[in-house]
Each structure stands twice: as C-alpha cells, then as structure tokens.
C-alpha cells in the first residue's frame, strides 16, 4: 500500500523535481516508510516524472520504488498488492525471466514486460500503477477492477498528471481549483460524487477496471473489465454443493490476502461479514488480532457482539468507544484526507479504529463489499417488488401508501425508505435514491443550481443488460457506483490516513464471478439476504451471530444533531460565514433544519451531506 504521483509533459514544461517532491509530501501519510523519485527524457524530448511513497507490507527491506530496469527501458510506480504474484513469478520464471527478490512489485514489472498493456488481465489484487515504457514512448496507467485503489488524473495542454489523491494534483502549478457545480448537483442526489467527476473542475477519477495509455502524445482510455452482474445469469442449475464451493473460494481469497511480511489483523463489527472473515483467518493463523469500535449510546454499539466473536476464535481483541466530540474534532481533518465530503458518519470511527490498529499492525482485512456482491441490503429485496408495486394506481401509491408510511415513527425508517423509493418510477433515479439524499423533485425544491448533473447514458452504472434480473441490475449499480465512489474511497482514505492497509476478500474478482454465475436465489431468497453466506456461516461461526438481524454500522448522528452538535450544524448551514448557503433556497433549507431539530422528521442523512459539503468548501473553495 502506497501513494503514487507523476506526469508526462512536453519538452517546454517548466515543472521539475521539486514539484514532484511537493506532490509526494501531500500524500506522505500513504507511505511513511520511504520515498522515491525518478526523471526520464523521452526520445522526442518530453519529460516523464514518477514518484512513490511507500508503506512496506511485502519485502519491507527491498522492492523500493519507482522500480527501474534500464535494460528493458521500464520504470514502475505502484500502489496496492498483487495477491497472485508468486504464481505469476513461477510462470514468468519458466519463460526465462529472472527475479532478485520475493516482491510483487518486481513481478508486476516483469509481467508488464511480458504482456504489455494486457498485463491487467493476469492480475489478482488491488492496484493503481503507472509504467513508463521508454521503448514505446508510452505511459501506461491502470486501476483495479472494483476500484479498491484510487487514481486521479489532470490534463492540460502540455501534459497528463496522475496521483493517488487529489491533494497531490493540487500541488501542480496551474491546476485550477474551481468548484465543479455539476458535481455538487450530483452530490445532492448520491451523497457522494459519482465518477469520473470530482468536486474539482478539471480533475477526474480513473474509473475502476480501466486503463489509460499515453503514447507519443496520444491518449487512449479503455475499460478492460466489467462486473459480471451486468449480464443475465447463464446458469440455471448450479453445481451440487454451491455453498461448499463458495466457502472454498472465499477461504482461498482470505488466505491469499493474508500474505504479508508485517503484522496484520482484522476489523470486526460482530456482524456476519467480518465474523466470517475472522473465522477463515483463524484457520490459517492462530494469532489474529481484531479491532472493534462502538458508541456510548444505547442501541448503537455492537461491541458485545464483536467481543463474543473474538472470544469464540481466541483473537487478540482491541476496542475503542467514540462520542460526538470525536466527530467535531476530527471531521475537518478527515474531509481534508478525503479531498471530498465525508459521505458517511461512520468514516470518523473507522479512521479512529485504523489509528488504534496502527499501534500493532500495518494491514487489516475487512468485510467490506459483501453486501454489494451477495445482496445484503433491504433494497436488494425490495427491488424485486418494484415493478409489481408500480402497477398499483398512482393515487393509491402517492396519496394513500406514502403518506401513511411517512407518518410512521422513526423506528420504521426502512419501511418509510422503501415506500418512498419504490414510488420513483425512473429506475436510474431510484437506484441513486436508495442510499442518496434527494430525488430530482427534492433537489429542485432545495437547490437553486438547476444543473443537469450526470447525464443518463449507457455507461456504468446504468449500462446493465436490460435482460438481467432486477437483483442483478441493482447489484451492478452498487458494484460500479456506490462501492467504488463511496465505500471503497472511504475505506482507502480513512485507513491510509492512519498509514495502514485494508484488504477486502469479498471483492476478489474470481469469487465475484463465481457468485454471479449462480441463480439469484443463492443471494436473495424470499426475505433473506446473503443466503449463501449465511449457509456457509453455519459451518464457521456461532449460531447467535447468524440469527442477528442486519444492523449496519450506524452512528447516532440523529441524536447528536438535536443535541451536542446542534450549534455546530447551524453555524455551518445558517451563519453568514456559510459558503454553500447560496446553493439553496434558504426557506427550504431552514424548514428542513427546523423539522429535524424539533423532532418532527429525521433528516440526518441530508443534513450530514450538507454539513460535509460546507466543510469541504471552507477548506478548498
């Protein structure tokens, strides 16, 4: 796990190594164990700079980067881990390639030497890397399939610039920092900025499963992988014991991702996903460390469940407790780490948990991605009923069912959310609204921006095959939008801010392909989510964990906004110093605030999004 930065620019470019050094200082938290820089001149006089900040996980004493090989004319700067590097090394060695170290970096360099731009198809892991290929005068950039590792791009008339985090690109002289208002409009819908946009005009995300090739001044972007749920399921009859096969595949992914030359552990919530990961880790290592976070408020802390799982598997367990003061104290700093609004309140305790873990380990495994691969959210159940529900007359749905649902107490929030979203007939808007802040009508009421935002196109996440099932289409949306642009972005920034690496076995692309090959009822069966994982879990973890309803990692923001964080919220959204208040109809915004603070409605999701957008503007705009 590391941070990378660099560029290719025309011969007359005034930028030099001090700019690269500044970019690397901006992301030093990603790699506190070392720094490397190199500079090349192409055959046509162009300048190429590659930089690297290192967090040493594999081969800590060697594998320094950028890794350069004069004989082949190659140089590599690499962020991530290639889990099948030893298998690749053995195959390449049989073809005559020689290796000096037990390093995935060296294997990646030789793999590119052998396969060129097709190398990405052979990699099993999480990665963002850049290769300078002097013989072809080519800069090749690639990002992993699900987008576990970030890569941002900036282009101007003289060159192409890249970095692991946007703050590094902001160190490049001439990079504009104006606010991308179309991205703001999207943010009000999604609560995160859907790729390839960012809140900075001119800076974009390289999309997951995508490569960029700059060759002799020409740029080509290519999508090399698509999440398999994009297509209809082609298997009618699964193999005899699909549950055993799934468990075997997941176990292999966990074992591969435990490869490390430094101490490691796991984030443990006490739920099904992380408990399964810890159970499988304990098969391969008897000294697993686990880390859990909870809250003082009743009904929000799951520390007791996590401790039960830790005790069952005999892990070395660590716990921390978070309160509202931790949120207020750390939120501006974490917005700066993310270069974007902190979309989820849980980002803050995850960062604090990462800081706690960093005291004793440099890498953790997590249960992230399970819901998006296996169908773990209530919306995955509800979407199957969308078409039938919308056959009801509109006056019944809008004038009877929805008002009744909205009148229910907050404890029925899932029913309220389901009814509201199932009434949205445009499936593209509905997909965004399930976890989003505002639908199109609500945005028109609140915001005065009046922008088009992300256009409806046949690109991810809206390019699923129309013959795919309702479940596969919503999962595909999650896998290509919610997951990379929110959850994985959160996971990367919050752990790297603490200088530790997080790995996610559920996102092993071979495991995802296997699950996608199964009929839908292996994921959602009746009103049961993640059916295959629950069946596999019967062979691994205590029955009491399996019986627990899904709680989710919730932070008590609702209560904090009405109490301890009330003045903090009002200062950011109502005071004269608010930079974003001009984006909204003040009467509508103040009505939303009053409804929440008086307890008439719970607008915590929207208010959290608006608060964080304001914090971002105070730091960057």
XYZ file of C-alpha atoms in Angstrom:
621
model
C 0.000 0.000 0.000
C 1.490 3.272 -1.049
C 0.937 6.579 -2.766
C 1.987 7.381 -6.317
C 2.262 10.557 -8.396
C 3.832 11.757 -11.606
C 3.324 13.117 -15.090
C 4.381 13.196 -18.708
C 4.729 16.673 -20.211
C 6.004 18.480 -23.280
C 9.675 19.390 -23.535
C 8.996 23.071 -22.735
C 7.232 22.232 -19.453
C 8.775 24.265 -16.600
C 7.923 21.670 -13.940
C 10.833 19.958 -12.246
C 11.565 17.507 -9.447
C 10.662 19.971 -6.694
C 7.036 19.826 -7.912
C 7.087 16.037 -7.652
C 8.603 16.290 -4.168
C 5.751 18.605 -3.152
C 3.162 16.188 -4.563
C 4.668 13.340 -2.569
C 4.724 15.360 0.644
C 0.995 15.883 0.227
C 0.427 12.101 0.371
C 3.205 11.188 2.812
C 0.626 9.558 5.128
C 0.091 6.868 2.468
C 3.714 5.821 2.676
C 5.691 6.745 5.800
C 8.373 4.090 5.170
C 10.156 5.719 2.262
C 10.103 7.927 -0.817
C 11.435 7.557 -4.346
C 11.547 9.762 -7.444
C 12.864 9.414 -10.967
C 13.002 11.526 -14.135
C 13.293 10.487 -17.775
C 13.511 12.257 -21.126
C 11.683 10.576 -23.962
C 13.066 10.236 -27.453
C 11.056 13.292 -28.500
C 12.271 15.339 -25.546
C 9.206 15.010 -23.313
C 9.668 14.910 -19.540
C 8.460 11.920 -17.506
C 8.426 12.039 -13.700
C 7.449 9.115 -11.459
C 7.154 9.347 -7.678
C 6.348 6.972 -4.851
C 5.625 6.978 -1.110
C 5.981 3.547 0.466
C 4.135 1.622 3.157
C 6.185 -1.572 3.284
C 3.988 -4.693 3.555
C 5.726 -7.253 1.313
C 9.546 -7.402 1.159
C 9.963 -4.457 3.590
C 13.733 -4.253 3.122
C 13.656 -4.279 -0.663
C 11.355 -3.555 -3.601
C 11.976 0.182 -3.461
C 10.119 2.313 -5.969
C 9.964 3.618 -8.554
C 11.436 0.320 -9.719
C 13.545 0.899 -12.818
C 15.100 -1.545 -15.268
C 17.469 0.114 -17.724
C 17.855 -2.999 -19.883
C 14.141 -3.196 -20.696
C 13.539 0.546 -20.607
C 10.823 0.196 -17.947
C 10.023 2.050 -14.735
C 7.135 1.309 -12.379
C 5.416 3.149 -9.525
C 2.755 1.001 -7.887
C 0.099 1.283 -5.170
C -1.600 -1.886 -3.928
C -0.947 -5.599 -3.680
C -0.867 -8.371 -6.300
C -2.101 -11.400 -4.391
C -1.169 -13.971 -7.048
C 2.343 -12.600 -7.536
C 4.079 -15.838 -6.563
C 2.033 -17.812 -9.063
C 2.844 -15.227 -11.739
C 6.510 -15.245 -10.782
C 6.727 -19.018 -11.179
C 5.134 -18.848 -14.614
C 7.351 -15.994 -15.762
C 10.435 -17.750 -14.412
C 9.636 -20.744 -16.614
C 9.635 -18.338 -19.549
C 13.151 -17.187 -18.713
C 12.593 -14.088 -16.572
C 14.863 -13.675 -13.562
C 13.867 -12.323 -10.162
C 16.080 -10.848 -7.467
C 13.501 -10.547 -4.663
C 10.256 -12.025 -3.276
C 8.311 -8.938 -4.294
C 5.018 -8.329 -6.057
C 6.463 -5.066 -7.423
C 9.206 -6.862 -9.317
C 6.696 -9.430 -10.572
C 4.411 -6.660 -11.840
C 7.303 -5.039 -13.688
C 8.229 -8.325 -15.413
C 4.587 -9.125 -16.083
C 4.226 -5.832 -17.938
C 7.465 -6.570 -19.777
C 5.964 -9.858 -20.944
C 2.304 -8.968 -21.567
C 2.451 -5.216 -22.112
C -0.906 -3.458 -21.744
C -2.651 -6.847 -21.429
C -0.974 -7.372 -18.048
C -4.111 -6.273 -16.149
C -5.959 -9.415 -17.218
C -3.430 -11.561 -15.317
C -3.534 -9.682 -12.004
C -5.493 -10.763 -8.935
C -5.409 -7.958 -6.431
C -5.972 -4.288 -5.740
C -3.824 -1.823 -7.618
C -3.232 1.520 -9.225
C 0.049 1.818 -11.067
C 1.973 3.683 -13.738
C 4.591 2.193 -16.068
C 6.912 4.292 -18.192
C 7.823 2.245 -21.260
C 10.672 4.154 -22.889
C 10.984 1.934 -25.969
C 7.363 2.609 -26.952
C 7.374 6.142 -25.523
C 4.330 5.066 -23.528
C 2.953 5.927 -20.101
C 0.548 3.167 -19.063
C -1.846 3.676 -16.119
C -4.213 1.081 -14.664
C -6.742 0.773 -11.844
C -8.057 -2.466 -10.328
C -11.412 -3.994 -11.233
C -13.635 -2.804 -8.383
C -11.716 0.393 -7.643
C -10.147 -0.534 -4.325
C -7.160 1.698 -5.063
C -7.656 5.287 -6.265
C -6.117 7.121 -9.203
C -6.869 10.693 -10.237
C -5.977 12.427 -13.490
C -5.491 16.007 -14.651
C -4.848 17.030 -18.239
C -3.819 20.346 -19.706
C -2.336 21.454 -22.996
C 1.145 20.315 -22.097
C 0.762 17.041 -20.228
C -1.010 14.306 -18.281
C -0.681 14.257 -14.473
C -1.707 11.486 -12.063
C -1.786 10.861 -8.315
C -3.321 8.606 -5.677
C -5.088 11.567 -4.084
C -6.305 14.869 -5.458
C -4.364 16.894 -2.900
C -1.176 15.887 -4.717
C -2.511 17.190 -8.050
C -3.379 20.474 -6.338
C 0.375 20.956 -5.781
C 0.951 21.158 -9.539
C 1.306 24.817 -10.587
C -1.568 25.855 -12.819
C -4.072 23.234 -11.682
C -7.390 25.008 -11.258
C -9.304 24.501 -8.017
C -12.674 25.929 -9.045
C -15.751 24.051 -7.805
C -17.418 21.714 -10.285
C -21.059 22.726 -9.784
C -22.364 19.781 -11.813
C -20.602 17.518 -9.311
C -22.272 19.449 -6.472
C -25.655 18.774 -8.102
C -24.826 15.064 -8.340
C -23.638 15.049 -4.733
C -27.040 16.308 -3.558
C -28.552 13.174 -5.105
C -25.982 10.496 -4.306
C -24.284 11.904 -1.151
C -21.013 11.212 -2.953
C -19.633 12.355 -6.298
C -20.143 9.641 -8.930
C -17.120 9.033 -11.137
C -15.442 10.109 -13.227
C -16.282 13.550 -11.795
C -14.798 15.134 -8.699
C -15.703 18.377 -6.938
C -12.673 19.976 -8.615
C -13.130 21.179 -12.188
C -10.531 19.518 -14.405
C -9.613 16.662 -12.035
C -11.257 13.315 -12.733
C -11.181 9.777 -11.393
C -9.796 6.972 -13.492
C -12.740 4.595 -13.404
C -12.395 1.069 -11.928
C -11.385 -1.670 -14.354
C -9.928 0.931 -16.708
C -6.541 1.690 -18.250
C -5.133 4.862 -19.764
C -2.379 4.723 -22.355
C -0.451 7.862 -23.277
C 1.679 7.005 -26.286
C 3.661 9.570 -28.243
C 1.285 12.343 -27.283
C -1.980 10.439 -27.893
C -4.288 9.380 -25.068
C -6.491 6.267 -25.079
C -8.784 5.129 -22.271
C -10.073 1.569 -22.219
C -12.332 -0.404 -19.902
C -10.757 -3.844 -19.538
C -13.183 -5.441 -17.057
C -16.888 -5.297 -16.293
C -18.614 -6.563 -13.150
C -20.264 -9.870 -14.132
C -23.684 -8.885 -12.779
C -24.019 -6.585 -15.780
C -25.240 -9.583 -17.795
C -28.086 -12.068 -17.256
C -27.265 -15.196 -15.294
C -26.444 -18.003 -17.716
C -26.518 -20.856 -15.172
C -29.874 -22.485 -14.485
C -28.563 -25.367 -12.377
C -25.596 -24.672 -10.061
C -23.087 -27.297 -9.094
C -24.164 -29.863 -6.499
C -22.755 -28.147 -3.417
C -22.527 -24.479 -4.349
C -22.282 -23.474 -0.678
C -19.127 -25.561 -0.182
C -17.684 -24.201 -3.430
C -18.410 -20.631 -2.322
C -16.788 -21.212 1.055
C -13.734 -22.717 -0.628
C -13.412 -19.706 -2.948
C -13.783 -17.231 -0.083
C -11.271 -19.153 2.009
C -8.787 -19.013 -0.871
C -9.293 -15.248 -1.177
C -8.721 -14.769 2.566
C -5.605 -16.943 2.520
C -4.151 -15.070 -0.454
C -4.844 -11.711 1.140
C -3.175 -12.718 4.404
C 0.205 -12.757 2.617
C 2.235 -10.151 4.460
C 5.719 -9.686 5.851
C 4.435 -7.430 8.648
C 1.864 -7.874 11.478
C -1.795 -7.838 10.397
C -5.301 -8.119 11.844
C -8.981 -7.611 11.041
C -11.732 -5.070 11.619
C -14.514 -6.886 13.496
C -18.018 -5.454 13.862
C -19.598 -8.625 15.206
C -21.828 -8.959 12.145
C -21.899 -11.783 9.630
C -19.409 -10.366 7.119
C -16.481 -9.520 9.372
C -17.132 -12.544 11.613
C -16.804 -14.837 8.591
C -13.522 -13.200 7.593
C -12.139 -13.610 11.119
C -13.292 -17.240 11.209
C -11.411 -18.014 7.987
C -8.330 -16.064 9.077
C -8.239 -18.155 12.250
C -7.940 -21.278 10.104
C -4.618 -20.038 8.762
C -3.186 -18.128 11.725
C -3.681 -18.751 15.431
C -2.681 -15.214 16.469
C -5.187 -12.990 14.677
C -5.661 -9.502 16.092
C -9.140 -7.964 15.902
C -10.274 -4.346 16.294
C -13.772 -3.047 17.079
C -15.398 0.352 17.623
C -18.610 1.248 19.404
C -20.624 4.159 20.791
C -21.848 5.098 24.240
C -25.461 5.499 23.124
C -27.790 2.558 23.688
C -28.812 0.706 20.556
C -25.794 1.753 18.502
C -22.855 -0.165 19.934
C -22.140 -3.708 18.771
C -19.043 -4.180 20.903
C -20.628 -7.016 22.870
C -21.264 -8.994 19.671
C -17.742 -8.361 18.430
C -16.270 -9.455 21.764
C -18.311 -12.665 21.591
C -16.888 -13.491 18.158
C -13.367 -12.582 19.251
C -13.677 -14.816 22.297
C -15.003 -17.694 20.201
C -11.962 -17.594 17.903
C -9.436 -16.603 20.548
C -8.242 -13.422 18.841
C -6.223 -10.674 20.442
C -9.064 -8.192 20.690
C -8.997 -4.382 20.935
C -11.932 -1.995 21.456
C -12.489 1.761 21.322
C -15.565 3.902 22.103
C -16.449 7.055 20.152
C -18.647 10.045 21.087
C -19.732 13.283 19.383
C -16.581 15.140 20.475
C -14.527 12.819 18.292
C -16.703 13.741 15.311
C -16.419 17.517 15.786
C -12.704 17.344 16.488
C -11.739 15.171 13.524
C -14.262 15.895 10.796
C -12.451 18.824 9.089
C -9.205 16.854 9.092
C -10.865 13.818 7.537
C -12.530 15.924 4.843
C -9.002 17.088 4.010
C -7.748 13.493 3.923
C -10.581 12.502 1.601
C -10.406 15.675 -0.566
C -14.175 15.384 -0.590
C -17.097 15.484 1.839
C -17.103 12.634 4.338
C -20.178 10.897 2.943
C -20.845 8.563 5.860
C -20.673 9.428 9.579
C -19.031 6.027 10.060
C -15.910 7.335 8.287
C -14.812 9.005 11.512
C -14.925 5.933 13.790
C -13.327 3.879 11.006
C -10.433 6.341 10.964
C -10.140 6.156 14.741
C -10.237 2.357 14.575
C -7.480 2.438 11.956
C -5.388 4.626 14.265
C -5.881 2.111 17.058
C -4.969 -0.777 14.762
C -1.850 1.056 13.561
C -0.401 0.718 17.053
C 0.189 -3.001 16.479
C -0.393 -3.889 12.798
C 0.216 -2.458 9.329
C -2.539 -4.323 7.466
C -6.125 -5.398 8.197
C -8.744 -7.489 6.427
C -12.327 -6.223 6.430
C -15.779 -7.493 5.455
C -16.407 -4.596 3.053
C -18.020 -5.489 -0.267
C -20.059 -8.444 0.950
C -23.396 -6.635 0.686
C -22.667 -5.403 -2.835
C -21.578 -8.838 -4.092
C -24.013 -11.052 -2.190
C -27.141 -8.888 -1.926
C -27.102 -7.771 1.699
C -29.228 -4.632 1.779
C -33.012 -4.354 2.210
C -33.162 -2.588 -1.172
C -31.943 -5.799 -2.831
C -35.092 -7.481 -1.557
C -37.373 -4.515 -2.276
C -36.215 -4.022 -5.886
C -37.713 -7.375 -6.851
C -41.160 -5.964 -5.993
C -40.715 -2.584 -7.704
C -42.414 -3.465 -10.975
C -45.402 -5.112 -9.280
C -45.818 -2.271 -6.764
C -45.780 0.329 -9.523
C -48.707 -1.408 -11.240
C -50.891 -0.026 -8.440
C -52.730 3.171 -9.401
C -50.692 6.290 -8.751
C -53.265 7.849 -6.413
C -53.059 4.782 -4.131
C -49.276 4.819 -4.047
C -48.787 8.583 -3.685
C -51.903 9.738 -1.820
C -52.501 6.779 0.470
C -49.496 4.461 0.955
C -46.727 7.065 1.000
C -48.399 9.500 3.468
C -49.177 6.585 5.782
C -45.577 5.395 5.615
C -44.177 8.877 6.291
C -46.403 9.166 9.364
C -44.770 6.117 10.926
C -42.255 6.660 13.775
C -38.526 6.723 13.035
C -38.183 3.108 14.118
C -39.907 2.149 10.863
C -37.306 4.003 8.780
C -36.696 1.059 6.451
C -40.372 0.828 5.544
C -40.507 4.603 5.037
C -37.443 4.484 2.783
C -38.750 1.535 0.785
C -42.152 3.091 0.082
C -40.633 6.449 -0.879
C -38.164 4.918 -3.294
C -40.487 2.328 -4.808
C -42.701 5.235 -5.841
C -39.881 6.541 -8.081
C -40.639 5.085 -11.490
C -37.364 6.121 -13.195
C -35.131 3.213 -12.130
C -31.941 5.250 -12.625
C -33.100 7.891 -10.188
C -34.436 5.218 -7.827
C -31.075 3.409 -7.706
C -29.332 6.634 -6.663
C -32.022 7.489 -4.111
C -31.932 4.231 -2.157
C -28.840 5.456 -0.301
C -28.888 9.017 -1.597
C -30.008 12.325 -0.138
C -32.571 13.864 -2.514
C -34.603 12.822 -5.532
C -34.930 15.116 -8.539
C -38.033 16.901 -7.228
C -36.444 17.467 -3.824
C -33.262 18.814 -5.405
C -35.305 21.231 -7.496
C -37.014 22.428 -4.326
C -33.872 22.812 -2.215
C -31.191 23.846 -4.692
C -31.043 26.936 -6.898
C -28.251 25.491 -9.065
C -30.550 23.979 -11.741
C -27.893 21.850 -13.409
C -28.161 18.661 -15.439
C -25.556 16.746 -13.458
C -24.587 13.254 -14.508
C -26.283 12.535 -17.844
C -28.268 9.354 -18.317
C -26.082 7.319 -20.661
C -25.227 3.742 -21.485
C -22.100 3.933 -19.314
C -21.630 2.380 -15.837
C -23.548 2.196 -13.580
C -26.542 2.383 -15.927
C -25.410 0.070 -18.724
C -26.633 -3.244 -17.320
C -28.169 -5.610 -19.823
C -31.949 -4.963 -19.780
C -32.490 -8.733 -19.745
C -30.639 -9.028 -16.438
C -32.827 -9.582 -13.392
C -33.882 -6.753 -11.092
C -31.481 -8.067 -8.439
C -28.517 -8.184 -10.804
C -29.205 -4.681 -12.109
C -29.262 -3.090 -8.639
C -26.182 -5.082 -7.595
C -24.388 -3.902 -10.727
C -25.221 -0.297 -9.805
C -23.814 -0.853 -6.318
C -20.673 -2.518 -7.670
C -19.909 0.288 -10.131
C -21.032 3.388 -8.213
C -21.879 3.105 -4.514
C -18.976 0.758 -3.848
C -16.021 2.449 -5.636
C -17.122 6.073 -5.284
C -18.182 5.877 -1.652
C -17.370 2.781 0.412
C -14.008 1.884 -1.126
C -12.977 5.521 -1.350
C -13.865 5.855 2.330
C -12.004 2.694 3.255
C -8.861 3.699 1.388
C -8.663 7.254 2.743
C -9.546 6.502 6.348
C -7.064 3.636 6.675
C -4.296 5.311 4.685
C -4.738 8.449 6.799
C -3.591 6.211 9.674
C -0.866 4.650 7.460
C -2.279 1.135 7.414
C -3.533 -1.047 4.560
C -7.055 -2.512 4.326
C -7.814 -5.590 2.197
C -11.274 -6.816 1.196
C -11.508 -10.551 0.392
C -15.180 -10.355 -0.642
C -14.072 -8.303 -3.669
C -11.779 -10.965 -5.067
C -12.863 -10.848 -8.706
C -12.796 -14.635 -9.099
C -15.106 -15.006 -6.096
C -17.423 -12.342 -7.566
C -17.514 -14.192 -10.887
C -18.439 -17.443 -9.144
C -21.257 -15.843 -7.161
C -22.562 -14.093 -10.256
C -22.770 -17.424 -12.062
C -25.362 -18.684 -9.557
C -29.137 -18.163 -9.796
C -30.458 -15.151 -7.891
C -31.904 -17.185 -5.029
C -28.407 -18.079 -3.860
C -28.068 -14.443 -2.848
C -31.595 -13.261 -2.024
C -34.105 -15.961 -1.112
C -37.551 -14.765 -0.069
C -36.925 -12.045 2.506
C -33.468 -13.399 3.407
C -30.400 -11.580 2.160
C -26.925 -13.082 1.552
C -28.380 -16.576 1.654
C -25.236 -18.371 0.508
C -23.052 -16.606 3.075
C -25.486 -17.438 5.860
C -25.463 -21.103 4.808
C -21.664 -21.111 4.652
C -21.524 -19.358 8.004
C -23.282 -22.292 9.684
C -20.024 -24.171 9.243
C -17.902 -21.405 10.745
C -19.414 -19.049 13.294
C -21.725 -19.105 16.342
C -25.433 -19.508 15.600
C -26.317 -16.399 17.608
C -24.386 -14.252 15.111
C -26.174 -15.883 12.191
C -29.571 -15.157 13.745
C -28.873 -11.486 14.337
C -30.783 -9.077 12.048
C -28.673 -6.748 9.921
C -27.988 -3.576 11.922
C -25.366 -1.818 9.847
C -22.618 0.385 11.201
C -24.736 3.330 12.350
C -23.510 6.459 14.112
C -26.043 8.287 16.352
C -25.964 11.480 14.267
C -29.727 11.923 14.593
C -29.428 12.433 18.350
C -26.177 14.414 18.127
C -27.639 16.930 15.655
C -30.551 17.567 18.008
C -28.252 17.859 20.994
C -24.490 18.143 21.299
C -23.803 19.007 17.627
C -26.758 21.383 17.163
C -24.774 24.647 17.212
C -22.017 23.151 15.078
C -24.595 22.216 12.440
C -26.328 25.598 12.493
C -23.054 27.511 12.238
C -22.175 25.685 9.035
C -25.598 25.881 7.368
C -27.195 29.109 8.659
C -24.441 31.528 9.643
C -23.165 34.370 7.489
C -19.888 32.508 7.039
C -21.623 29.588 5.286
C -20.174 29.246 1.776
C -22.799 26.834 0.454
C -25.972 28.511 1.718
C -26.165 30.363 -1.616
C -26.679 26.979 -3.334
C -30.053 26.572 -1.623
C -33.437 28.190 -1.242
C -32.909 29.447 2.312
C -36.563 28.945 3.284
C -36.482 25.292 2.229
C -33.163 24.643 3.984
C -34.312 26.309 7.211
C -37.552 24.310 7.124
C -35.543 21.067 6.856
C -33.385 22.138 9.801
C -36.415 23.071 11.905
C -38.187 19.793 11.175
C -35.149 17.808 12.248
C -34.229 19.843 15.324
C -37.829 19.784 16.562
C -38.035 16.024 16.080
C -40.837 16.091 13.500
C -38.776 14.361 10.796
C -35.372 12.716 10.665
C -33.244 14.446 8.017
C -29.898 13.268 9.396
C -28.743 11.811 6.062
C -29.347 15.038 4.141
C -28.035 17.316 6.893
C -24.862 15.263 7.242
C -24.304 15.597 3.492
C -24.864 19.369 3.544
C -22.648 19.832 6.599
C -19.773 17.997 4.977
C -20.154 19.842 1.692
C -19.809 23.101 3.636
C -16.705 21.835 5.472
C -15.167 20.888 2.102
C -15.829 24.380 0.715
C -14.218 26.019 3.743
C -11.046 24.042 3.088
C -10.815 24.063 -0.708
C -13.124 26.583 -2.402
